[in-house]
């Protein structure tokens, strides 16, 4: 196909901004395009010679382009600069120079799509000594036989600035109308391949059937499945038939890992290639993923070595860098937590239900501590069990839970109600530690649980709210036992009002942040604050707070009243 046909379509596209008109121009162009040129034409329409997920730099900027223009036109760089100042766009400069040249020589003409595509595609690969000159020659070669209009678009394509207003999304409708197929089927094919060039070729060749035959390929990113938000656990259980899988929801960078033999590639949620940013994950993934060819989905998080808790998302983002990667690895070691599998050996897993994919996942990943892990999960319909798991997730420093419909397939690129995010609705409380109970069984020899209290702002005394024995790691229990020993006193501290007798009284100095399921009224002979907590769970030690800064009984009462209001509204 002549490149002139493409350049003319580009020119028409530049001149209109009407959606339907643009669509018609693209559809018309696609219909005219022979099968062998289809992928090239669609790529060039998007101003590229590689799929969007491949990031390659041509290494050619305005300076080199000006040289190529000078070579091809015989004008000096000073002339070119002058013209550029006047018209403001190198593409337009190329057009005008070619126009002038046309008056003196007959240009060779007959530039083909294939020639333009190949010369531009080769640019990133030209390396080594003299590579800049070779790149300039490759462009000058195209310009030498280009018409004025062709020259304009060759230059803009090389610059990566086509300015014809064709974004990826638009191609869905244009392909659908060019080949008389449903836009939904086009979109689905795109979600799997992330490449409209491949999609257009299949649609042109075999219509909807061709699109339906397109599938995943290892090394080509898949559009990841997304989650909807749920307000309550009840809503989740209702939507998912009374029972679902609940996974820890981590807050990091969504990454899919592709393994093809020894080759590992990492892609983000937007299908950018991040492989080079995480060299510390490549070898671990090679080892942890057992199949030869596989695509898995997961989240990258950085774990704070001191606390064992995940770092805030902003910290993880610091690993998203092109330079000084080595230093970053040392400061922020990263882990990949895998939660799904899209492809395994020779087979797509997308149409398998969640339960089957999870079974496969557990078989094919050999976890490597601190590097590659499988996201922790429970399958349950028991609200108490699920809430305890939620508290565990919060206690570990994660965001909440992701509920997954056991029967649902993997819906690439879609945000539906078969993956539901659940975040805790309650605020955490900061409470003072006033006593401890001896651990039993596995916890013997340590403080196994604690008595916690809130402050009354009128009397300035501490009133008990809850006993707390969940959410601690074994290490924390041991550490706290040691650290709190100096605080042991032989009788109830004067500023503590309590009916419950702990095994040991502790001077109120320590503050725990805790999470809970619900605030309940408590008889004063149990908890002297008049309130108690359902499913309390340790979140963290508030080293920055003293016992006078804990939540007050009034604040707890206020939270209780708010909670009751929410309940009656439901
Ligand atoms: P959001 O970004 O708030 O829409 O939440 C969805 C995101 O949570 C996904 O895109 C993932 O990056 C992340 N995520 C964390 N843990 C999981 C998990 N277990 N399953 C799926 N997505 C998860």
Coordinates of C-alpha atoms and ligand atoms in Angstrom, one line a residue:
X1 CA 0.0 0.0 0.0
X2 CA 1.3 3.5 -0.8
X3 CA 2.2 5.6 2.1
X4 CA 0.4 8.5 0.4
X5 CA -3.0 6.8 1.2
X6 CA -2.1 6.9 4.9
X7 CA -0.7 10.4 4.8
X8 CA -3.9 11.7 3.1
X9 CA -6.0 10.0 5.8
X10 CA -3.8 11.6 8.5
X11 CA -4.4 15.0 6.9
X12 CA -8.1 14.5 7.0
X13 CA -8.0 13.3 10.6
X14 CA -6.0 16.3 11.6
X15 CA -8.6 18.7 10.1
X16 CA -11.6 17.3 11.9
X17 CA -12.4 16.8 15.5
X18 CA -15.9 15.3 15.0
X19 CA -16.0 11.9 16.5
X20 CA -18.2 10.2 13.9
X21 CA -16.3 11.8 11.0
X22 CA -13.0 10.7 12.4
X23 CA -14.4 7.2 12.8
X24 CA -15.6 7.1 9.2
X25 CA -12.2 8.2 8.0
X26 CA -10.4 5.5 10.0
X27 CA -12.9 2.8 9.0
X28 CA -12.6 3.8 5.4
X29 CA -8.8 3.6 5.6
X30 CA -9.0 0.2 7.3
X31 CA -11.3 -1.2 4.6
X32 CA -8.9 -0.1 1.9
X33 CA -5.9 -1.6 3.7
X34 CA -4.6 -5.0 2.3
X35 CA -4.3 -7.8 4.9
X36 CA -0.5 -7.8 4.7
X37 CA -0.3 -4.1 5.6
X38 CA -3.1 -4.1 8.3
X39 CA -0.9 -4.3 11.4
X40 CA 1.5 -1.7 10.1
X41 CA -1.3 0.7 9.2
X42 CA -3.0 0.4 12.6
X43 CA 0.3 0.9 14.4
X44 CA 1.2 4.0 12.3
X45 CA -2.3 5.4 13.0
X46 CA -1.4 5.3 16.6
X47 CA 1.9 6.9 15.7
X48 CA 4.0 3.8 16.6
X49 CA 5.8 1.0 15.1
X50 CA 5.7 -1.2 18.3
X51 CA 2.7 -2.2 20.4
X52 CA 2.0 0.4 23.1
X53 CA 3.4 -1.9 25.9
X54 CA 6.8 -2.0 24.3
X55 CA 8.8 1.0 25.3
X56 CA 11.6 1.7 22.8
X57 CA 13.2 5.0 22.1
X58 CA 14.0 6.0 18.6
X59 CA 17.0 8.0 19.8
X60 CA 16.1 10.7 17.3
X61 CA 15.0 14.1 18.5
X62 CA 14.4 17.4 16.7
X63 CA 18.2 18.0 16.2
X64 CA 18.8 14.8 14.3
X65 CA 15.6 15.3 12.3
X66 CA 16.7 18.7 11.2
X67 CA 19.9 17.1 10.0
X68 CA 18.0 14.5 8.1
X69 CA 15.9 17.3 6.6
X70 CA 19.0 19.2 5.6
X71 CA 20.4 16.1 4.0
X72 CA 17.3 15.4 2.0
X73 CA 16.4 18.9 1.0
X74 CA 19.8 20.5 0.4
X75 CA 18.8 23.4 2.7
X76 CA 21.1 24.6 5.5
X77 CA 20.2 24.1 9.2
X78 CA 20.0 27.9 9.5
X79 CA 17.3 27.9 6.8
X80 CA 15.5 25.1 8.6
X81 CA 15.7 26.9 12.0
X82 CA 14.3 30.0 10.4
X83 CA 11.4 28.2 8.9
X84 CA 10.7 26.3 12.1
X85 CA 10.5 29.5 14.0
X86 CA 7.9 30.7 11.6
X87 CA 5.7 27.6 11.4
X88 CA 6.4 26.0 14.8
X89 CA 6.2 22.4 13.7
X90 CA 8.9 20.3 12.1
X91 CA 6.4 18.3 10.2
X92 CA 5.1 21.4 8.6
X93 CA 8.7 22.5 7.9
X94 CA 9.3 19.1 6.1
X95 CA 6.2 19.7 4.1
X96 CA 7.2 23.1 2.9
X97 CA 10.8 22.1 2.1
X98 CA 9.6 19.2 0.1
X99 CA 7.1 21.5 -1.7
X100 CA 10.0 23.8 -2.8
X101 CA 12.1 20.9 -3.8
X102 CA 9.3 19.5 -5.9
X103 CA 9.6 22.6 -8.1
X104 CA 13.2 21.8 -9.0
X105 CA 13.5 18.0 -9.0
X106 CA 11.1 15.2 -9.6
X107 CA 11.1 13.2 -6.3
X108 CA 11.2 9.5 -6.7
X109 CA 7.8 8.9 -5.1
X110 CA 6.2 5.6 -4.4
X111 CA 6.9 5.5 -0.7
X112 CA 5.2 2.4 0.7
X113 CA 3.7 1.8 4.1
X114 CA 6.1 -1.1 4.5
X115 CA 9.2 1.0 3.8
X116 CA 8.2 3.8 6.2
X117 CA 7.2 1.3 8.9
X118 CA 10.4 -0.7 8.6
X119 CA 12.8 2.3 8.5
X120 CA 11.2 3.8 11.6
X121 CA 10.9 0.6 13.4
X122 CA 14.6 -0.1 12.9
X123 CA 15.7 3.2 14.5
X124 CA 15.8 2.0 18.2
X125 CA 17.9 -1.0 17.1
X126 CA 20.6 1.0 15.4
X127 CA 23.4 1.1 17.9
X128 CA 27.1 1.5 18.3
X129 CA 29.6 3.7 16.5
X130 CA 28.1 6.0 13.9
X131 CA 24.6 5.1 14.9
X132 CA 23.4 8.7 15.0
X133 CA 24.5 9.2 11.4
X134 CA 22.9 5.9 10.4
X135 CA 19.6 6.9 11.9
X136 CA 19.7 10.2 10.2
X137 CA 20.4 8.5 6.8
X138 CA 17.5 6.1 7.4
X139 CA 15.2 9.1 7.8
X140 CA 16.7 11.0 5.0
X141 CA 16.2 8.0 2.7
X142 CA 12.5 8.2 3.4
X143 CA 12.3 12.0 3.0
X144 CA 14.2 11.7 -0.3
X145 CA 11.3 9.9 -1.9
X146 CA 8.5 11.5 0.0
X147 CA 5.8 13.8 -1.3
X148 CA 5.3 17.0 0.8
X149 CA 2.4 15.5 2.7
X150 CA 4.3 12.2 3.3
X151 CA 7.3 14.1 4.6
X152 CA 5.1 15.9 7.1
X153 CA 3.9 12.7 8.6
X154 CA 7.2 10.8 8.4
X155 CA 8.7 13.6 10.5
X156 CA 5.9 13.7 13.0
X157 CA 5.9 9.9 13.4
X158 CA 9.6 9.9 14.1
X159 CA 9.1 12.6 16.6
X160 CA 6.4 10.6 18.3
X161 CA 3.9 13.5 17.9
X162 CA 1.4 12.7 15.2
X163 CA -1.2 15.2 16.2
X164 CA -4.1 13.6 14.4
X165 CA -6.2 12.9 17.5
X166 CA -6.4 9.2 17.3
X167 CA -6.2 7.6 20.8
X168 CA -6.4 3.8 21.4
X169 CA -10.0 3.9 22.6
X170 CA -11.2 5.3 19.3
X171 CA -9.9 2.3 17.3
X172 CA -12.5 0.0 18.9
X173 CA -15.4 1.7 17.2
X174 CA -13.5 2.3 13.9
X175 CA -12.6 -1.4 13.7
X176 CA -16.1 -2.4 14.6
X177 CA -17.6 -0.3 11.8
X178 CA -14.9 -1.1 9.2
X179 CA -15.4 -4.9 9.5
X180 CA -19.0 -5.0 10.7
X181 CA -18.3 -6.6 14.1
X182 CA -19.6 -5.8 17.5
X183 CA -17.6 -3.1 19.5
X184 CA -17.8 -5.4 22.6
X185 CA -16.2 -8.2 20.8
X186 CA -13.4 -5.9 19.5
X187 CA -12.9 -4.6 23.1
X188 CA -12.7 -8.0 24.6
X189 CA -10.1 -9.0 22.0
X190 CA -8.2 -5.9 22.9
X191 CA -8.3 -6.6 26.6
X192 CA -6.6 -9.9 26.0
X193 CA -4.0 -8.8 23.5
X194 CA -3.5 -5.1 24.3
X195 CA -2.7 -4.5 20.7
X196 CA -5.2 -3.0 18.2
X197 CA -2.9 -3.9 15.3
X198 CA -3.4 -7.6 16.0
X199 CA -7.1 -7.1 16.7
X200 CA -7.7 -5.2 13.4
X201 CA -5.9 -7.9 11.4
X202 CA -8.0 -10.6 13.0
X203 CA -11.2 -8.7 12.4
X204 CA -10.3 -8.0 8.8
X205 CA -9.5 -11.6 8.1
X206 CA -12.2 -13.5 9.9
X207 CA -14.7 -11.0 11.5
X208 CA -16.0 -11.8 14.9
X209 CA -14.8 -15.4 14.7
X210 CA -11.3 -14.2 14.1
X211 CA -11.6 -11.9 17.2
X212 CA -12.9 -14.7 19.4
X213 CA -10.0 -16.8 18.4
X214 CA -7.5 -14.3 19.8
X215 CA -6.1 -15.2 23.1
X216 CA -3.4 -14.5 25.6
X217 CA 0.2 -14.6 24.7
X218 CA 3.0 -14.9 27.2
X219 CA 5.0 -11.7 27.0
X220 CA 2.0 -9.6 25.9
X221 CA 0.3 -7.9 28.8
X222 CA -3.4 -8.6 29.5
X223 CA -5.7 -5.9 30.8
X224 CA -6.1 -6.7 34.5
X225 CA -9.4 -7.4 36.2
X226 CA -10.5 -4.7 38.6
X227 CA -12.6 -4.6 41.7
X228 CA -15.8 -2.8 42.7
X229 CA -16.4 -1.5 46.1
X230 CA -18.7 -2.9 48.7
X231 CA -20.0 -1.1 51.8
X232 CA -20.6 -4.0 54.0
X233 CA -19.8 -7.7 54.4
X234 CA -23.5 -8.5 54.3
X235 CA -23.7 -7.0 50.8
X236 CA -20.8 -9.1 49.7
X237 CA -22.2 -12.3 51.0
X238 CA -25.5 -11.5 49.4
X239 CA -24.0 -10.8 46.0
X240 CA -21.8 -13.8 46.1
X241 CA -24.3 -16.4 47.2
X242 CA -23.5 -16.6 50.9
X243 CA -19.9 -17.6 50.6
X244 CA -16.8 -16.2 48.9
X245 CA -13.0 -16.2 48.9
X246 CA -11.5 -13.3 51.0
X247 CA -8.0 -12.2 50.3
X248 CA -5.8 -9.8 52.0
X249 CA -5.9 -6.5 50.1
X250 CA -2.4 -5.1 49.7
X251 CA -1.7 -1.5 48.8
X252 CA 1.2 -1.4 46.3
X253 CA 1.8 -1.6 42.6
X254 CA -0.3 -4.0 40.5
X255 CA 2.0 -6.1 38.5
X256 CA 1.5 -9.1 36.2
X257 CA 4.5 -11.3 35.7
X258 CA 5.1 -13.3 32.5
X259 CA 7.4 -16.2 32.4
X260 CA 8.5 -17.6 29.0
X261 CA 11.3 -20.1 29.6
X262 CA 14.0 -18.0 31.2
X263 CA 12.5 -14.7 30.2
X264 CA 10.6 -12.8 32.9
X265 CA 8.6 -9.6 32.0
X266 CA 6.7 -7.4 34.4
X267 CA 3.8 -5.2 33.3
X268 CA 1.7 -2.6 35.2
X269 CA -2.0 -2.2 35.3
X270 CA -1.6 0.3 32.4
X271 CA 0.4 -2.3 30.5
X272 CA 3.7 -0.5 30.8
X273 CA 6.8 -2.7 30.8
X274 CA 8.4 -2.3 34.3
X275 CA 10.8 -5.3 33.9
X276 CA 13.9 -3.2 34.1
X277 CA 12.9 -1.5 37.3
X278 CA 12.8 -4.6 39.5
X279 CA 15.9 -6.7 38.7
X280 CA 15.7 -8.0 42.3
X281 CA 12.5 -9.8 41.4
X282 CA 13.6 -11.5 38.2
X283 CA 15.6 -14.4 39.5
X284 CA 13.2 -15.1 42.4
X285 CA 10.2 -15.1 40.0
X286 CA 12.1 -17.5 37.7
X287 CA 12.5 -19.9 40.6
X288 CA 9.2 -19.4 42.3
X289 CA 7.1 -19.9 39.1
X290 CA 7.3 -23.6 38.3
X291 CA 5.7 -23.8 34.9
X292 CA 7.8 -23.0 31.8
X293 CA 5.2 -20.6 30.5
X294 CA 2.9 -18.7 32.8
X295 CA 1.2 -15.4 33.5
X296 CA 0.4 -14.4 37.1
X297 CA -1.2 -11.4 38.6
X298 CA -0.2 -9.7 41.9
X299 CA 0.8 -6.7 43.9
X300 CA 4.2 -5.4 44.7
X301 CA 4.7 -4.1 48.2
X302 CA 7.7 -3.0 50.2
X303 CA 8.0 -4.4 53.7
X304 CA 9.6 -2.3 56.5
X305 CA 12.4 -4.5 57.9
X306 CA 12.0 -2.9 61.3
X307 CA 8.3 -3.4 61.9
X308 CA 7.5 -6.2 59.4
X309 CA 4.7 -4.0 58.1
X310 CA 4.1 -2.8 54.6
X311 CA 5.4 0.6 53.8
X312 CA 3.0 3.3 52.6
X313 CA 2.1 3.2 48.9
X314 CA 4.1 6.4 48.3
X315 CA 7.2 4.6 49.5
X316 CA 6.7 1.7 47.1
X317 CA 6.3 4.2 44.3
X318 CA 9.9 5.3 44.9
X319 CA 10.9 2.0 43.3
X320 CA 9.3 3.1 40.0
X321 CA 12.5 4.6 38.6
X322 CA 14.8 4.2 35.7
X323 CA 18.1 5.2 37.4
X324 CA 19.9 4.4 40.6
X325 CA 18.0 1.2 40.8
X326 CA 20.7 -0.5 42.8
X327 CA 20.5 2.0 45.6
X328 CA 16.7 1.8 45.6
X329 CA 16.8 -2.0 45.9
X330 CA 18.8 -1.7 49.1
X331 CA 16.6 0.9 50.6
X332 CA 13.3 -0.6 49.6
X333 CA 13.4 -4.3 49.1
X334 CA 10.2 -5.3 47.3
X335 CA 8.0 -8.4 47.5
X336 CA 5.5 -9.7 44.9
X337 CA 2.3 -11.1 46.4
X338 CA 0.6 -13.2 43.7
X339 CA -3.2 -13.6 43.7
X340 CA -4.2 -15.0 40.3
X341 CA -3.0 -16.9 37.3
X342 CA -4.2 -16.1 33.8
X343 CA -2.2 -18.5 31.7
X344 CA -0.3 -21.7 32.5
X345 CA 1.8 -23.8 30.2
X346 CA -0.2 -23.9 27.0
X347 CA -3.6 -22.9 28.4
X348 CA -5.5 -19.8 29.1
X349 CA -7.0 -19.9 32.7
X350 CA -9.3 -16.9 32.1
X351 CA -12.5 -18.9 31.7
X352 CA -11.9 -21.1 34.7
X353 CA -13.7 -20.3 37.9
X354 CA -11.8 -18.6 40.8
X355 CA -11.6 -21.8 42.8
X356 CA -9.8 -23.7 40.0
X357 CA -7.4 -20.8 39.3
X358 CA -6.6 -20.6 43.0
X359 CA -5.9 -24.3 43.1
X360 CA -3.6 -24.0 40.1
X361 CA -1.9 -21.0 41.6
X362 CA -1.1 -22.8 44.9
X363 CA 0.4 -25.6 42.9
X364 CA 2.6 -23.6 40.6
X365 CA 4.1 -21.1 42.9
X366 CA 6.9 -22.1 45.3
X367 CA 7.0 -19.2 47.6
X368 CA 10.3 -17.5 48.4
X369 CA 10.2 -15.6 51.7
X370 CA 10.7 -11.9 51.4
X371 CA 10.4 -12.1 47.6
X372 CA 7.6 -14.0 46.0
X373 CA 4.5 -15.0 48.0
X374 CA 0.9 -16.2 47.4
X375 CA -1.7 -13.8 48.9
X376 CA -3.3 -15.1 52.0
X377 CA -6.9 -16.2 51.6
X378 CA -9.8 -17.8 53.3
X379 CA -13.0 -19.2 51.8
X380 CA -15.9 -18.5 54.2
X381 CA -19.5 -17.5 54.7
X382 CA -19.1 -17.0 58.4
X383 CA -19.2 -13.3 59.2
X384 CA -17.3 -13.8 62.5
X385 CA -14.5 -15.7 60.8
X386 CA -14.3 -13.1 58.0
X387 CA -14.2 -10.2 60.4
X388 CA -11.4 -11.8 62.3
X389 CA -9.6 -12.2 59.0
X390 CA -10.3 -8.5 58.2
X391 CA -8.8 -7.5 61.6
X392 CA -5.8 -9.6 60.9
X393 CA -5.3 -7.8 57.6
X394 CA -5.6 -4.4 59.3
X395 CA -3.3 -5.6 62.1
X396 CA -0.7 -6.6 59.5
X397 CA -0.9 -3.1 58.2
X398 CA -2.9 -3.9 55.0
X399 CA -5.9 -2.1 53.6
X400 CA -8.7 -4.6 54.1
X401 CA -10.0 -7.5 52.1
X402 CA -10.8 -8.4 48.6
X403 CA -13.8 -10.7 48.2
X404 CA -13.9 -12.9 45.2
X405 CA -16.8 -14.8 43.7
X406 CA -15.8 -18.4 43.8
X407 CA -17.5 -19.1 40.4
X408 CA -16.3 -16.1 38.5
X409 CA -13.9 -16.3 35.6
X410 CA -11.1 -13.8 35.2
X411 CA -12.6 -10.8 33.4
X412 CA -9.7 -9.0 31.7
X413 CA -10.0 -5.2 31.8
X414 CA -13.4 -5.2 33.6
X415 CA -14.5 -3.8 36.9
X416 CA -17.5 -6.0 38.0
X417 CA -19.2 -7.1 41.2
X418 CA -17.4 -10.4 41.3
X419 CA -14.3 -8.8 42.9
X420 CA -15.3 -6.6 45.8
X421 CA -13.1 -4.4 48.0
X422 CA -14.0 -4.2 51.6
X423 CA -12.3 -1.6 53.9
X424 CA -12.9 -1.3 57.6
X425 CA -15.7 1.1 58.4
X426 CA -14.6 1.8 62.0
X427 CA -11.9 4.1 63.1
X428 CA -9.2 2.7 65.2
X429 CA -8.9 3.5 68.9
X430 CA -5.9 4.4 70.9
X431 CA -6.2 2.9 74.4
X432 CA -3.9 2.8 77.5
X433 CA -2.5 -0.6 78.6
X434 CA -3.3 -0.9 82.4
X435 CA -2.9 -4.6 83.0
X436 CA -1.9 -8.0 81.6
X437 CA -2.9 -11.6 81.8
X438 CA -0.6 -14.6 81.7
X439 CA -0.5 -16.5 78.4
X440 CA -1.6 -20.1 78.3
X441 CA -0.5 -23.0 76.1
X442 CA 1.6 -21.7 73.3
X443 CA 1.7 -18.3 75.0
X444 CA 2.8 -19.6 78.4
X445 CA 5.6 -17.5 79.9
X446 CA 4.5 -14.3 78.1
X447 CA 1.8 -11.7 78.7
X448 CA -0.9 -13.3 76.5
X449 CA -3.5 -10.5 76.6
X450 CA -4.0 -7.1 78.0
X451 CA -6.5 -4.9 79.8
X452 CA -7.1 -1.6 78.0
X453 CA -8.7 1.6 79.1
X454 CA -9.9 5.0 77.9
X455 CA -9.7 8.3 79.7
X456 CA -12.6 10.2 81.2
X457 CA -11.9 13.9 80.5
X458 CA -13.9 15.0 83.6
X459 CA -12.2 12.8 86.2
X460 CA -9.0 12.3 84.3
X461 CA -9.0 8.7 85.3
X462 CA -8.8 5.6 83.1
X463 CA -11.8 3.3 82.7
X464 CA -11.6 -0.1 81.1
X465 CA -13.0 -0.8 77.7
X466 CA -11.7 -4.2 76.6
X467 CA -9.4 -7.2 77.1
X468 CA -7.2 -7.7 74.1
X469 CA -5.5 -10.9 73.0
X470 CA -5.6 -10.9 69.2
X471 CA -3.6 -9.4 66.4
X472 CA -0.1 -9.9 68.0
X473 CA 2.6 -11.8 66.4
X474 CA 4.5 -14.3 68.6
X475 CA 7.5 -12.0 68.4
X476 CA 5.5 -9.0 69.5
X477 CA 4.1 -10.9 72.5
X478 CA 7.6 -11.8 73.6
X479 CA 9.0 -8.3 73.0
X480 CA 6.1 -6.6 74.9
X481 CA 6.5 -9.0 77.8
X482 CA 10.1 -7.9 78.2
X483 CA 9.6 -4.3 77.5
X484 CA 6.6 -3.9 79.9
X485 CA 8.1 -5.7 82.9
X486 CA 9.5 -2.5 84.4
X487 CA 5.9 -1.2 84.4
X488 CA 4.5 -3.9 86.7
X489 CA 3.1 -2.5 90.0
X490 CA 1.7 -4.5 92.9
X491 CA -1.7 -2.9 93.0
X492 CA -4.2 -1.2 90.8
X493 CA -2.8 2.2 89.9
X494 CA -4.7 5.1 91.6
X495 CA -5.9 6.6 88.3
X496 CA -7.4 3.4 87.0
X497 CA -11.0 2.5 87.6
X498 CA -11.6 -1.2 87.0
X499 CA -13.8 -4.1 88.1
X500 CA -11.8 -6.8 86.2
X501 CA -8.7 -8.0 87.9
X502 CA -5.8 -8.7 85.6
X503 CA -3.0 -11.0 86.6
X504 CA -0.6 -8.1 86.7
X505 CA -1.3 -4.4 87.0
X506 CA 0.8 -2.2 84.7
X507 CA 1.6 1.5 85.2
X508 CA -0.4 3.2 82.4
X509 CA 2.4 4.3 80.0
X510 CA 1.8 2.2 76.9
X511 CA -0.7 3.0 74.2
X512 CA -2.0 0.5 71.8
X513 CA -3.9 1.3 68.6
X514 CA -6.6 -1.2 68.1
X515 CA -9.4 -2.1 65.7
X516 CA -12.7 -3.7 66.5
X517 CA -15.8 -4.9 64.9
X518 CA -18.3 -3.0 66.9
X519 CA -18.7 -0.9 70.1
X520 CA -21.2 -2.4 72.6
X521 CA -22.7 -1.2 75.8
X522 CA -21.2 -3.0 78.7
X523 CA -22.5 -3.3 82.3
X524 CA -20.4 -1.2 84.7
X525 CA -19.5 -4.2 86.7
X526 CA -17.7 -5.6 83.7
X527 CA -16.1 -2.5 82.0
X528 CA -16.2 0.6 84.0
X529 CA -16.3 2.9 80.9
X530 CA -19.8 1.5 80.2
X531 CA -18.7 0.4 76.8
X532 CA -17.0 -2.8 75.4
X533 CA -15.6 -3.9 72.1
X534 CA -16.5 -6.8 69.9
X535 CA -13.5 -8.5 68.2
X536 CA -10.8 -6.1 69.3
X537 CA -7.5 -6.6 67.6
X538 CA -4.1 -5.1 68.0
X539 CA -3.0 -2.8 65.2
X540 CA 0.2 -1.1 66.5
X541 CA 2.1 0.3 69.4
X542 CA 1.7 4.1 69.5
X543 CA 5.2 5.0 70.7
X544 CA 4.4 8.6 69.8
X545 CA 1.5 8.8 72.4
X546 CA 1.4 8.9 76.1
X547 CA -1.4 7.6 78.3
X548 CA -3.0 11.0 78.7
X549 CA -3.5 11.1 74.9
X550 CA -5.7 8.1 74.5
X551 CA -9.3 8.2 73.3
X552 CA -11.8 9.5 75.9
X553 CA -14.9 7.7 77.1
X554 CA -16.9 10.6 75.5
X555 CA -15.3 9.9 72.2
X556 CA -16.2 6.3 72.4
X557 CA -19.8 7.1 73.3
X558 CA -19.9 9.4 70.3
X559 CA -18.6 6.6 68.0
X560 CA -21.2 4.3 69.5
X561 CA -24.0 6.7 68.8
X562 CA -22.8 7.2 65.2
X563 CA -22.6 3.4 64.8
X564 CA -26.1 2.9 66.0
X565 CA -27.4 5.6 63.6
X566 CA -25.6 3.8 60.7
X567 CA -27.2 0.6 61.8
X568 CA -30.8 1.9 61.9
X569 CA -30.3 3.6 58.5
X570 CA -29.5 0.2 57.1
Ligands
LIG1 P1 -8.5 -0.2 44.0 O1 -7.1 0.2 43.4 O2 -8.8 0.5 45.2 O3 -9.5 -0.1 42.9 O4 -8.4 -1.7 44.4 C1 -8.1 -2.7 43.4 C2 -6.6 -3.0 43.5 O5 -6.2 -3.6 44.7 C3 -6.1 -3.9 42.4 O6 -6.0 -3.3 41.2 C4 -4.8 -4.4 43.0 O7 -3.8 -3.5 42.6 C5 -5.0 -4.3 44.5 N1 -5.0 -5.5 45.2 C6 -4.4 -5.7 46.4 N2 -4.6 -6.9 46.9 C7 -5.4 -7.6 45.9 C8 -5.9 -8.9 45.9 N3 -5.7 -9.8 46.8 N4 -6.6 -9.2 44.8 C9 -6.8 -8.3 43.8 N5 -6.3 -7.0 43.8 C10 -5.6 -6.7 44.9

